[in-house]
Amino acid sequence: MPAVSKGDGMRGLAVFISDIRNCKSKEAEIKRINKELANIRSKFKGDKALDGYSKKKYVCKLLFIFLLGHDIDFGHMEAVNLLSSNKYTEKQIGYLFISVLVNSNSELIRLINNAIKNDLSSRNPTFMCLALHCIANVGSREMAEAFAGEIPRILVAGDTMDSVKQSAALCLLRLYKASPDLVLMGEWTSRVVHLLNDQHMGVVTAAISLITCLSSKNPDEFKTCVSLAVSRLSRIVSSASTDLQDYTYYFVPAPWLSCKLLRLLQCYPPPEDGAVKGRLVECLETILNKAQEPPKSKKVQHSNAKNAILFEAISLIIHYDSEPNLLVRACNQLGQFLQHRETNLRYLALESMCTLASSEFSHEAVKTHIETVINALKTERDVSVRQRAADLLYAMCDRSNAKQIVAEMLSYLETADYSIREEMVLKVAILAEKYAVDYSWYVDTILNLIRIAGDYVSEEVWYRVIQIVINRDDVQGYAAKTVFEALQAPACHENMVKVGGYILGEFGNLIAGDPRSSPLVQFNLLHSKFHLCSVPTRALLLSAYIKFINLFPETKATIQEVLRSDSQIRNSDVELQQRAVEYLKLSSIASTDVLATVLEEMPPFPERESSILAKLKKKKGPGAVSVELEDGKERGELNGGGDRGGDAAIAASNASTPSPSADLLGLRSAAPVSGAAPSAGSLLVDVFSEAGPAAASAGVNDDGFLRFVCKNNGVLFENQLLQIGIKSEYRQNLGRMYLFYGNKTSVQFVSFSTTVSCPGELQSQLNVQTKTVEPLVEGGAQVQQVINIECLTDFVDAPLLNIKFRYGGALQNISLKLPVTINKFFQPTEMAAADFFQRWKQLSQPQQEAQKIFKASHGMDTEVLKAKLLGLGTALLENVDPNPENYVCAGVIQTKAQQVGCLLRLEPNAQAQVRTRARAHTQMYMHTHTQMYMHIHTQSPSVLLCAALIASLTAVCVFLCAAANQAWRAGNTQLALFSLALFLSHSPPLSFTPFFHFLIHFSPHIDSTLSH
Amino acid sequence: MQFMLLFSRQGKLRLQKWYVPLSDKERKKISRDLVQTILARKPKMCSFLEWRDLKIVYKRYASLYFCCAVEDQDNELITLEIIHRYVELLDKYFGSVCELDIIFNFEKAYFILDEFLLGGEAQETSKKNVLKAIEQADLLQEVRLHTDP
């Protein structure tokens, strides 16, 4: 039985709880609970009306049972009945039950809301608080709809009791967090801000949480809070510890309020008003000074409260990042904490110093603590503290201390906790790359990594070392020598074999002069590991072997023998079997010249952001990913020449004059070197150069916008977290767009919000209305948003879509252009030839015509072109132009203000087409998952077909590679190539994968090999 | 603050308060996993840890663990003192509180918490004011004969 039972203890409840506690087994407990549930059920259903007390007692028992972890499916109605009791305790239990066990039953919600409404208008502060607590605890949208208008009024009313104000402020905060669209502060803003001046400290403490949240979302509307916050803070900081009576906590005046004030100030830049800023700097200095004073109490609560304020002040100093003096003082203070006997303080100091390390003013000051931090990494007994130390070492690393830090991290890795090894490996790999002065050190470091923690070395890490070795010829010999030595170890990690196979295959010749590493020795060393490796590694080794045949003709017989063995040529794995068959044939049929070309050394990789860095960001739940899409500014050419009153004509003619910017149906996706999308062409030209689906999946976001010029549905954006799909429809000058936000992770996105804005003059040209989306997107879920668009007059820019949400605590911010272009408001117009040319001639003034000449870089497929022109929104007029090669289109752009007729002619030039072919097929790079990359020289029709399909087909094929394989065996080269092309165009390009160069000459020999 | 859990050394939940909308299933999973994680930690370890995407602040008082999950920008030390203030409030109300008080008067523990924290933020940090509100509520209760079985 309880030692204390205050108020009116419910004896029946206490007995029940005792019974449950006395149950010896889980079964006994369940039995007892079921008995009680049956009893309560019969009481509730009984004929005799229950009195309030009994109802309360049973509802309370149900609550207890629920909190034990059992399901409760009745009693809600009785709880709701309690809400309207005029006895406080009954009401209180009713509210508690509702708060804990909310039910989305609409009938109940209405009843609950009614009860709440009655209590809110009761003018009894205790009842009002109960009702507000319930709203704050449940925080559902239905409640926001019912009360979001009423609560601000209660909050600022002059006659509201302080305790009710406190509840109202936090209640409103909860509603705002859940349904920001329903809480409109508008007229209340300034009175809410002035709550910072309230006499009652409790009111200020509660209100400031609300103000901070509102300020972070609408900084401009609330900016008057800055000076109020500074003066309030200043009064607290300078007050004696007894001034604030019960708001002083262990000799620290108002620690909670101080922290919140400092937190609020972090929503804003430093105050511009000199006086305010001076006062604030004074506060911050006082806080730093107080940290040096002897403690007023030995209690940990005293130092915690004092240091809580200190850390919050340091956060503000770091946030401002403009006061070198304060930054350095903060750093020194944290330095003292690094050796404090309190683990908590050491942890926080390491964490806080991490952010200080990134400020230019304090980076050097942070670096002076390197020895202490290294020591923490070695000696801290708590893994979470060691993790912070590793983070700080990473943050303070620069060229001057990289070798020391990397060495320490490597040695820590040998004993590090399993949970953080992978992250440590990535960090070491990044630091080694970022601060490598000589690349032999880099190679050593990565090979050490693989040796120490091979299991935790992700693909990205070894890809990266290979990229770097390939790109720097000064380190290749060293790399070959080191990796050869590393492979000597009797047991080495598979990742080491991969790196070894790759590097020796490319650069084994650089160490072949030494008899200890002669070609045959190298081969035997690699092959001794072969049988212990997984299929992908074996595949890589086979490719290394064929490279050996080219590098060292003397190994040819040995290697052919290996390839010919049953375990290769009849391997059950189709990839291995295929490689063995093809390599064997290649080595026996191709001449040395052909072999040398096909198996040429890898060319340098294009420079790009380190894939490891990308991986680390991904692991951390990427920080602020900001994606700004390429904009088609040259759109001026499309309609800039148009006369506003009359018709404008657009003619895109394809003359033979070459223009370097044009890239008609170009293989942009296929050329790895042109990873940066060209932006020089006009909109129309860019549209026609649209990359194939392969590029889309590569995440080349620049294409996202342009790809939608000629189509209305598809994927606008995709990263590791989020996919945004679009469906849109347009009629006349109106459009409706459905955006689908898909959460690709298993973690929910919170505070999900989107805004669509029309920058600059677009505001007066487009009318865009959006419906808000739910702020919570569950993992794997998709939410839809509808956007209505009205075109008022012609426009050039596109509306901006900004998406914000928190993923794993980190704020994500994505900005995209919404693909709303003027041509969406095209209405196709049919007209006869005479009509067309009469109008065409009428539009003869220079400002009525826009012309663009561009070179086609790819074979022009009539159907593809037609589809594009139709996608543009115009009508394609058949039998209008006397020249059958030309395409003629007409349409009317519908805006609210006016209608603009447009005529369009596309005049392809046959010669250009020839040139196109020539260009498309001499330089075609394709990526495949087998890490090959082909370089085709041919005039054969089937290959042409292939090339044409690569950029344009849209079917999704997974088994095409296998189909190609089959077709080859069956002797159907054309089908094989066709399938291969499809496959190539849909497999995700492994942008960071080190590719084997595999140059296949479709010379007659190989043709025969293939049909073999 | 996202949620607060009170649990015993045996891992039994004594009080749970959720300030973010989560399904019952998710709540159960979070409590189970987190309780396990914290019970596995040694006494001298740091009171803060990163757990999944949350910052966890916890402290043990006798047989009970008090554990809060806070957001990234929240202050760990002040959260630790929120826990302490809540313990002080319980202590003052029950008169040197023990686990049994919280088990048998769980509804009171919830009421005190609601007076102190609302929607995950401090509503009233003055010990006097919180207790005054609770005492007033207790005064509103009329004396009853305990006649139930």
mmCIF file with all atom_site columns, N, CA and C in Angstrom, chain A residues 7 9 12 21 53 57 69 87 89 137 166-167 209 246-247 249-250 256 263 301 304 308 312 344 351 382 388 808, chain B residues 17 28 41 46-47 50 53 73 75-76 81-82 84 88 103 111 114 121 123-124 126-129 141-142 146 148:
data_model
loop_
_atom_site.group_PDB
_atom_site.id
_atom_site.type_symbol
_atom_site.label_atom_id
_atom_site.label_alt_id
_atom_site.label_comp_id
_atom_site.label_asym_id
_atom_site.label_entity_id
_atom_site.label_seq_id
_atom_site.pdbx_PDB_ins_code
_atom_site.Cartn_x
_atom_site.Cartn_y
_atom_site.Cartn_z
_atom_site.occupancy
_atom_site.B_iso_or_equiv
_atom_site.pdbx_formal_charge
_atom_site.auth_seq_id
_atom_site.auth_comp_id
_atom_site.auth_asym_id
_atom_site.auth_atom_id
_atom_site.pdbx_PDB_model_num
ATOM 1   N N  . GLY A 1 7   ? -5.137  13.686 -1.035  1.00 0.00 ? 7   GLY A N  1
ATOM 2   C CA . GLY A 1 7   ? -6.432  13.959 -1.628  1.00 0.00 ? 7   GLY A CA 1
ATOM 3   C C  . GLY A 1 7   ? -7.371  12.814 -1.330  1.00 0.00 ? 7   GLY A C  1
ATOM 4   N N  . GLY A 1 9   ? -7.795  9.432  -2.035  1.00 0.00 ? 9   GLY A N  1
ATOM 5   C CA . GLY A 1 9   ? -7.240  8.229  -2.631  1.00 0.00 ? 9   GLY A CA 1
ATOM 6   C C  . GLY A 1 9   ? -8.376  7.293  -3.000  1.00 0.00 ? 9   GLY A C  1
ATOM 7   N N  . GLY A 1 12  ? -10.128 1.335  -4.092  1.00 0.00 ? 12  GLY A N  1
ATOM 8   C CA . GLY A 1 12  ? -10.266 0.240  -5.055  1.00 0.00 ? 12  GLY A CA 1
ATOM 9   C C  . GLY A 1 12  ? -9.091  0.192  -6.018  1.00 0.00 ? 12  GLY A C  1
ATOM 10  N N  . ARG A 1 21  ? 0.860   -5.948 -8.436  1.00 0.00 ? 21  ARG A N  1
ATOM 11  C CA . ARG A 1 21  ? 2.253   -6.035 -7.984  1.00 0.00 ? 21  ARG A CA 1
ATOM 12  C C  . ARG A 1 21  ? 2.544   -7.385 -7.333  1.00 0.00 ? 21  ARG A C  1
ATOM 13  N N  . TYR A 1 53  ? -17.975 9.128  -8.738  1.00 0.00 ? 53  TYR A N  1
ATOM 14  C CA . TYR A 1 53  ? -16.785 8.571  -8.097  1.00 0.00 ? 53  TYR A CA 1
ATOM 15  C C  . TYR A 1 53  ? -16.423 7.216  -8.695  1.00 0.00 ? 53  TYR A C  1
ATOM 16  N N  . LYS A 1 57  ? -13.124 6.065  -10.729 1.00 0.00 ? 57  LYS A N  1
ATOM 17  C CA . LYS A 1 57  ? -12.246 4.989  -10.266 1.00 0.00 ? 57  LYS A CA 1
ATOM 18  C C  . LYS A 1 57  ? -11.997 3.973  -11.385 1.00 0.00 ? 57  LYS A C  1
ATOM 19  N N  . GLY A 1 69  ? 0.800   -1.378 -20.505 1.00 0.00 ? 69  GLY A N  1
ATOM 20  C CA . GLY A 1 69  ? 1.135   -1.853 -21.840 1.00 0.00 ? 69  GLY A CA 1
ATOM 21  C C  . GLY A 1 69  ? 0.053   -2.695 -22.483 1.00 0.00 ? 69  GLY A C  1
ATOM 22  N N  . LYS A 1 87  ? -17.329 18.138 -10.516 1.00 0.00 ? 87  LYS A N  1
ATOM 23  C CA . LYS A 1 87  ? -16.342 17.846 -9.468  1.00 0.00 ? 87  LYS A CA 1
ATOM 24  C C  . LYS A 1 87  ? -14.957 17.832 -10.102 1.00 0.00 ? 87  LYS A C  1
ATOM 25  N N  . THR A 1 89  ? -11.985 16.621 -9.335  1.00 0.00 ? 89  THR A N  1
ATOM 26  C CA . THR A 1 89  ? -11.162 15.411 -9.487  1.00 0.00 ? 89  THR A CA 1
ATOM 27  C C  . THR A 1 89  ? -11.695 14.503 -10.585 1.00 0.00 ? 89  THR A C  1
ATOM 28  N N  . ASN A 1 137 ? -1.715  18.423 -24.610 1.00 0.00 ? 137 ASN A N  1
ATOM 29  C CA . ASN A 1 137 ? -1.281  17.030 -24.587 1.00 0.00 ? 137 ASN A CA 1
ATOM 30  C C  . ASN A 1 137 ? -1.693  16.274 -25.833 1.00 0.00 ? 137 ASN A C  1
ATOM 31  N N  . GLN A 1 166 ? 0.166   31.128 -18.911 1.00 0.00 ? 166 GLN A N  1
ATOM 32  C CA . GLN A 1 166 ? 1.282   30.198 -19.094 1.00 0.00 ? 166 GLN A CA 1
ATOM 33  C C  . GLN A 1 166 ? 0.831   28.972 -19.882 1.00 0.00 ? 166 GLN A C  1
ATOM 34  N N  . SER A 1 167 ? -0.313  28.421 -19.470 1.00 0.00 ? 167 SER A N  1
ATOM 35  C CA . SER A 1 167 ? -0.819  27.237 -20.181 1.00 0.00 ? 167 SER A CA 1
ATOM 36  C C  . SER A 1 167 ? -1.196  27.590 -21.609 1.00 0.00 ? 167 SER A C  1
ATOM 37  N N  . SER A 1 209 ? 9.085   30.294 -24.994 1.00 0.00 ? 209 SER A N  1
ATOM 38  C CA . SER A 1 209 ? 9.178   29.105 -25.852 1.00 0.00 ? 209 SER A CA 1
ATOM 39  C C  . SER A 1 209 ? 8.346   29.316 -27.111 1.00 0.00 ? 209 SER A C  1
ATOM 40  N N  . ASP A 1 246 ? 11.833  32.683 -5.811  1.00 0.00 ? 246 ASP A N  1
ATOM 41  C CA . ASP A 1 246 ? 11.728  31.263 -6.120  1.00 0.00 ? 246 ASP A CA 1
ATOM 42  C C  . ASP A 1 246 ? 12.199  30.932 -7.535  1.00 0.00 ? 246 ASP A C  1
ATOM 43  N N  . TYR A 1 247 ? 12.489  31.944 -8.337  1.00 0.00 ? 247 TYR A N  1
ATOM 44  C CA . TYR A 1 247 ? 13.013  31.657 -9.669  1.00 0.00 ? 247 TYR A CA 1
ATOM 45  C C  . TYR A 1 247 ? 14.528  31.541 -9.658  1.00 0.00 ? 247 TYR A C  1
ATOM 46  N N  . TYR A 1 249 ? 17.569  29.303 -8.763  1.00 0.00 ? 249 TYR A N  1
ATOM 47  C CA . TYR A 1 249 ? 17.708  27.859 -8.608  1.00 0.00 ? 249 TYR A CA 1
ATOM 48  C C  . TYR A 1 249 ? 19.127  27.583 -8.155  1.00 0.00 ? 249 TYR A C  1
ATOM 49  N N  . TYR A 1 250 ? 19.273  27.124 -6.949  1.00 0.00 ? 250 TYR A N  1
ATOM 50  C CA . TYR A 1 250 ? 20.607  26.857 -6.394  1.00 0.00 ? 250 TYR A CA 1
ATOM 51  C C  . TYR A 1 250 ? 21.565  28.027 -6.632  1.00 0.00 ? 250 TYR A C  1
ATOM 52  N N  . TRP A 1 256 ? 16.487  28.723 -16.389 1.00 0.00 ? 256 TRP A N  1
ATOM 53  C CA . TRP A 1 256 ? 15.714  28.275 -17.554 1.00 0.00 ? 256 TRP A CA 1
ATOM 54  C C  . TRP A 1 256 ? 15.401  29.434 -18.471 1.00 0.00 ? 256 TRP A C  1
ATOM 55  N N  . ARG A 1 263 ? 18.718  31.399 -26.335 1.00 0.00 ? 263 ARG A N  1
ATOM 56  C CA . ARG A 1 263 ? 18.284  30.563 -27.456 1.00 0.00 ? 263 ARG A CA 1
ATOM 57  C C  . ARG A 1 263 ? 17.496  31.416 -28.477 1.00 0.00 ? 263 ARG A C  1
ATOM 58  N N  . GLN A 1 301 ? 23.800  20.749 -8.873  1.00 0.00 ? 301 GLN A N  1
ATOM 59  C CA . GLN A 1 301 ? 22.726  21.529 -9.490  1.00 0.00 ? 301 GLN A CA 1
ATOM 60  C C  . GLN A 1 301 ? 23.176  22.967 -9.729  1.00 0.00 ? 301 GLN A C  1
ATOM 61  N N  . ASN A 1 304 ? 25.599  22.892 -12.695 1.00 0.00 ? 304 ASN A N  1
ATOM 62  C CA . ASN A 1 304 ? 24.878  22.564 -13.931 1.00 0.00 ? 304 ASN A CA 1
ATOM 63  C C  . ASN A 1 304 ? 24.086  23.758 -14.444 1.00 0.00 ? 304 ASN A C  1
ATOM 64  N N  . ALA A 1 308 ? 24.880  25.584 -17.791 1.00 0.00 ? 308 ALA A N  1
ATOM 65  C CA . ALA A 1 308 ? 23.874  25.528 -18.855 1.00 0.00 ? 308 ALA A CA 1
ATOM 66  C C  . ALA A 1 308 ? 23.804  26.898 -19.524 1.00 0.00 ? 308 ALA A C  1
ATOM 67  N N  . GLU A 1 312 ? 24.976  27.926 -23.376 1.00 0.00 ? 312 GLU A N  1
ATOM 68  C CA . GLU A 1 312 ? 24.036  28.589 -24.272 1.00 0.00 ? 312 GLU A CA 1
ATOM 69  C C  . GLU A 1 312 ? 24.624  29.912 -24.764 1.00 0.00 ? 312 GLU A C  1
ATOM 70  N N  . ASN A 1 344 ? 30.146  14.815 -17.811 1.00 0.00 ? 344 ASN A N  1
ATOM 71  C CA . ASN A 1 344 ? 29.178  15.586 -18.594 1.00 0.00 ? 344 ASN A CA 1
ATOM 72  C C  . ASN A 1 344 ? 29.803  16.836 -19.196 1.00 0.00 ? 344 ASN A C  1
ATOM 73  N N  . GLU A 1 351 ? 31.911  18.648 -27.606 1.00 0.00 ? 351 GLU A N  1
ATOM 74  C CA . GLU A 1 351 ? 30.872  18.875 -28.593 1.00 0.00 ? 351 GLU A CA 1
ATOM 75  C C  . GLU A 1 351 ? 30.847  20.333 -29.056 1.00 0.00 ? 351 GLU A C  1
ATOM 76  N N  . ASP A 1 382 ? 33.909  6.310  -21.539 1.00 0.00 ? 382 ASP A N  1
ATOM 77  C CA . ASP A 1 382 ? 32.563  6.281  -22.102 1.00 0.00 ? 382 ASP A CA 1
ATOM 78  C C  . ASP A 1 382 ? 32.654  6.464  -23.623 1.00 0.00 ? 382 ASP A C  1
ATOM 79  N N  . ARG A 1 388 ? 32.799  11.931 -29.320 1.00 0.00 ? 388 ARG A N  1
ATOM 80  C CA . ARG A 1 388 ? 32.895  13.390 -29.423 1.00 0.00 ? 388 ARG A CA 1
ATOM 81  C C  . ARG A 1 388 ? 34.340  13.806 -29.679 1.00 0.00 ? 388 ARG A C  1
ATOM 82  N N  . GLY A 1 808 ? 16.218  13.366 -38.914 1.00 0.00 ? 808 GLY A N  1
ATOM 83  C CA . GLY A 1 808 ? 17.198  13.028 -37.893 1.00 0.00 ? 808 GLY A CA 1
ATOM 84  C C  . GLY A 1 808 ? 17.755  14.255 -37.218 1.00 0.00 ? 808 GLY A C  1
ATOM 85  N N  . LYS B 2 17  ? 5.600   10.208 -20.962 1.00 0.00 ? 17  LYS B N  1
ATOM 86  C CA . LYS B 2 17  ? 4.914   11.414 -21.422 1.00 0.00 ? 17  LYS B CA 1
ATOM 87  C C  . LYS B 2 17  ? 5.467   11.733 -22.806 1.00 0.00 ? 17  LYS B C  1
ATOM 88  N N  . LYS B 2 28  ? 6.031   2.062  -27.958 1.00 0.00 ? 28  LYS B N  1
ATOM 89  C CA . LYS B 2 28  ? 6.469   0.852  -27.258 1.00 0.00 ? 28  LYS B CA 1
ATOM 90  C C  . LYS B 2 28  ? 7.877   0.469  -27.685 1.00 0.00 ? 28  LYS B C  1
ATOM 91  N N  . ARG B 2 41  ? 24.241  0.988  -19.565 1.00 0.00 ? 41  ARG B N  1
ATOM 92  C CA . ARG B 2 41  ? 25.344  1.927  -19.337 1.00 0.00 ? 41  ARG B CA 1
ATOM 93  C C  . ARG B 2 41  ? 25.836  1.852  -17.892 1.00 0.00 ? 41  ARG B C  1
ATOM 94  N N  . CYS B 2 46  ? 28.665  9.332  -18.904 1.00 0.00 ? 46  CYS B N  1
ATOM 95  C CA . CYS B 2 46  ? 28.080  10.625 -19.177 1.00 0.00 ? 46  CYS B CA 1
ATOM 96  C C  . CYS B 2 46  ? 26.543  10.525 -19.196 1.00 0.00 ? 46  CYS B C  1
ATOM 97  N N  . SER B 2 47  ? 25.887  11.593 -18.771 1.00 0.00 ? 47  SER B N  1
ATOM 98  C CA . SER B 2 47  ? 24.410  11.584 -18.719 1.00 0.00 ? 47  SER B CA 1
ATOM 99  C C  . SER B 2 47  ? 23.762  11.831 -20.073 1.00 0.00 ? 47  SER B C  1
ATOM 100 N N  . GLU B 2 50  ? 23.883  10.226 -27.786 1.00 0.00 ? 50  GLU B N  1
ATOM 101 C CA . GLU B 2 50  ? 23.161  10.320 -29.045 1.00 0.00 ? 50  GLU B CA 1
ATOM 102 C C  . GLU B 2 50  ? 22.560  8.958  -29.289 1.00 0.00 ? 50  GLU B C  1
ATOM 103 N N  . ASP B 2 53  ? 18.270  9.361  -33.781 1.00 0.00 ? 53  ASP B N  1
ATOM 104 C CA . ASP B 2 53  ? 18.413  10.753 -34.169 1.00 0.00 ? 53  ASP B CA 1
ATOM 105 C C  . ASP B 2 53  ? 18.133  11.688 -33.010 1.00 0.00 ? 53  ASP B C  1
ATOM 106 N N  . GLN B 2 73  ? 18.942  21.220 -30.804 1.00 0.00 ? 73  GLN B N  1
ATOM 107 C CA . GLN B 2 73  ? 19.433  22.518 -30.318 1.00 0.00 ? 73  GLN B CA 1
ATOM 108 C C  . GLN B 2 73  ? 19.188  22.711 -28.820 1.00 0.00 ? 73  GLN B C  1
ATOM 109 N N  . ASN B 2 75  ? 19.409  22.391 -24.741 1.00 0.00 ? 75  ASN B N  1
ATOM 110 C CA . ASN B 2 75  ? 20.538  22.442 -23.829 1.00 0.00 ? 75  ASN B CA 1
ATOM 111 C C  . ASN B 2 75  ? 20.514  21.226 -22.890 1.00 0.00 ? 75  ASN B C  1
ATOM 112 N N  . GLU B 2 76  ? 21.577  20.440 -22.917 1.00 0.00 ? 76  GLU B N  1
ATOM 113 C CA . GLU B 2 76  ? 21.598  19.194 -22.144 1.00 0.00 ? 76  GLU B CA 1
ATOM 114 C C  . GLU B 2 76  ? 21.591  19.459 -20.640 1.00 0.00 ? 76  GLU B C  1
ATOM 115 N N  . GLU B 2 81  ? 18.621  19.539 -15.269 1.00 0.00 ? 81  GLU B N  1
ATOM 116 C CA . GLU B 2 81  ? 18.039  20.231 -14.120 1.00 0.00 ? 81  GLU B CA 1
ATOM 117 C C  . GLU B 2 81  ? 16.516  20.231 -14.164 1.00 0.00 ? 81  GLU B C  1
ATOM 118 N N  . ILE B 2 82  ? 15.951  20.082 -15.352 1.00 0.00 ? 82  ILE B N  1
ATOM 119 C CA . ILE B 2 82  ? 14.493  19.896 -15.442 1.00 0.00 ? 82  ILE B CA 1
ATOM 120 C C  . ILE B 2 82  ? 14.129  18.599 -14.727 1.00 0.00 ? 82  ILE B C  1
ATOM 121 N N  . HIS B 2 84  ? 15.818  17.191 -12.406 1.00 0.00 ? 84  HIS B N  1
ATOM 122 C CA . HIS B 2 84  ? 16.014  17.351 -10.970 1.00 0.00 ? 84  HIS B CA 1
ATOM 123 C C  . HIS B 2 84  ? 14.866  18.129 -10.330 1.00 0.00 ? 84  HIS B C  1
ATOM 124 N N  . GLU B 2 88  ? 12.421  17.029 -7.354  1.00 0.00 ? 88  GLU B N  1
ATOM 125 C CA . GLU B 2 88  ? 12.189  17.858 -6.159  1.00 0.00 ? 88  GLU B CA 1
ATOM 126 C C  . GLU B 2 88  ? 10.697  18.064 -5.916  1.00 0.00 ? 88  GLU B C  1
ATOM 127 N N  . ILE B 2 103 ? 4.063   4.658  -8.281  1.00 0.00 ? 103 ILE B N  1
ATOM 128 C CA . ILE B 2 103 ? 3.243   3.558  -8.795  1.00 0.00 ? 103 ILE B CA 1
ATOM 129 C C  . ILE B 2 103 ? 1.798   3.724  -8.341  1.00 0.00 ? 103 ILE B C  1
ATOM 130 N N  . PHE B 2 111 ? -0.196  14.780 -13.039 1.00 0.00 ? 111 PHE B N  1
ATOM 131 C CA . PHE B 2 111 ? -0.706  16.134 -12.823 1.00 0.00 ? 111 PHE B CA 1
ATOM 132 C C  . PHE B 2 111 ? 0.429   17.096 -12.490 1.00 0.00 ? 111 PHE B C  1
ATOM 133 N N  . ASP B 2 114 ? 2.322   17.926 -15.595 1.00 0.00 ? 114 ASP B N  1
ATOM 134 C CA . ASP B 2 114 ? 1.603   18.865 -16.457 1.00 0.00 ? 114 ASP B CA 1
ATOM 135 C C  . ASP B 2 114 ? 1.683   20.304 -15.957 1.00 0.00 ? 114 ASP B C  1
ATOM 136 N N  . GLU B 2 121 ? 7.757   21.908 -22.900 1.00 0.00 ? 121 GLU B N  1
ATOM 137 C CA . GLU B 2 121 ? 8.524   23.095 -22.508 1.00 0.00 ? 121 GLU B CA 1
ATOM 138 C C  . GLU B 2 121 ? 8.188   23.446 -21.058 1.00 0.00 ? 121 GLU B C  1
ATOM 139 N N  . GLN B 2 123 ? 6.776   25.223 -18.119 1.00 0.00 ? 123 GLN B N  1
ATOM 140 C CA . GLN B 2 123 ? 5.665   26.154 -17.980 1.00 0.00 ? 123 GLN B CA 1
ATOM 141 C C  . GLN B 2 123 ? 5.850   27.021 -16.745 1.00 0.00 ? 123 GLN B C  1
ATOM 142 N N  . GLU B 2 124 ? 6.269   26.394 -15.674 1.00 0.00 ? 124 GLU B N  1
ATOM 143 C CA . GLU B 2 124 ? 6.456   27.127 -14.424 1.00 0.00 ? 124 GLU B CA 1
ATOM 144 C C  . GLU B 2 124 ? 7.640   26.482 -13.709 1.00 0.00 ? 124 GLU B C  1
ATOM 145 N N  . SER B 2 126 ? 9.050   27.720 -10.908 1.00 0.00 ? 126 SER B N  1
ATOM 146 C CA . SER B 2 126 ? 9.075   27.973 -9.473  1.00 0.00 ? 126 SER B CA 1
ATOM 147 C C  . SER B 2 126 ? 8.424   26.803 -8.739  1.00 0.00 ? 126 SER B C  1
ATOM 148 N N  . LYS B 2 127 ? 9.182   26.237 -7.797  1.00 0.00 ? 127 LYS B N  1
ATOM 149 C CA . LYS B 2 127 ? 8.695   25.085 -7.058  1.00 0.00 ? 127 LYS B CA 1
ATOM 150 C C  . LYS B 2 127 ? 7.442   25.457 -6.287  1.00 0.00 ? 127 LYS B C  1
ATOM 151 N N  . LYS B 2 128 ? 7.484   26.645 -5.679  1.00 0.00 ? 128 LYS B N  1
ATOM 152 C CA . LYS B 2 128 ? 6.349   27.111 -4.869  1.00 0.00 ? 128 LYS B CA 1
ATOM 153 C C  . LYS B 2 128 ? 5.089   27.179 -5.713  1.00 0.00 ? 128 LYS B C  1
ATOM 154 N N  . ASN B 2 129 ? 5.201   27.797 -6.880  1.00 0.00 ? 129 ASN B N  1
ATOM 155 C CA . ASN B 2 129 ? 4.015   28.004 -7.705  1.00 0.00 ? 129 ASN B CA 1
ATOM 156 C C  . ASN B 2 129 ? 3.415   26.693 -8.182  1.00 0.00 ? 129 ASN B C  1
ATOM 157 N N  . GLN B 2 141 ? -11.038 18.903 -3.894  1.00 0.00 ? 141 GLN B N  1
ATOM 158 C CA . GLN B 2 141 ? -11.648 17.584 -3.753  1.00 0.00 ? 141 GLN B CA 1
ATOM 159 C C  . GLN B 2 141 ? -12.446 17.516 -2.473  1.00 0.00 ? 141 GLN B C  1
ATOM 160 N N  . GLU B 2 142 ? -13.609 16.967 -2.558  1.00 0.00 ? 142 GLU B N  1
ATOM 161 C CA . GLU B 2 142 ? -14.410 16.884 -1.348  1.00 0.00 ? 142 GLU B CA 1
ATOM 162 C C  . GLU B 2 142 ? -14.104 15.566 -0.637  1.00 0.00 ? 142 GLU B C  1
ATOM 163 N N  . HIS B 2 146 ? -14.954 6.097  1.947   1.00 0.00 ? 146 HIS B N  1
ATOM 164 C CA . HIS B 2 146 ? -14.422 5.062  1.067   1.00 0.00 ? 146 HIS B CA 1
ATOM 165 C C  . HIS B 2 146 ? -15.244 3.804  1.231   1.00 0.00 ? 146 HIS B C  1
ATOM 166 N N  . ASP B 2 148 ? -16.061 1.731  -1.416  1.00 0.00 ? 148 ASP B N  1
ATOM 167 C CA . ASP B 2 148 ? -15.991 0.756  -2.506  1.00 0.00 ? 148 ASP B CA 1
ATOM 168 C C  . ASP B 2 148 ? -15.383 -0.562 -2.049  1.00 0.00 ? 148 ASP B C  1
#
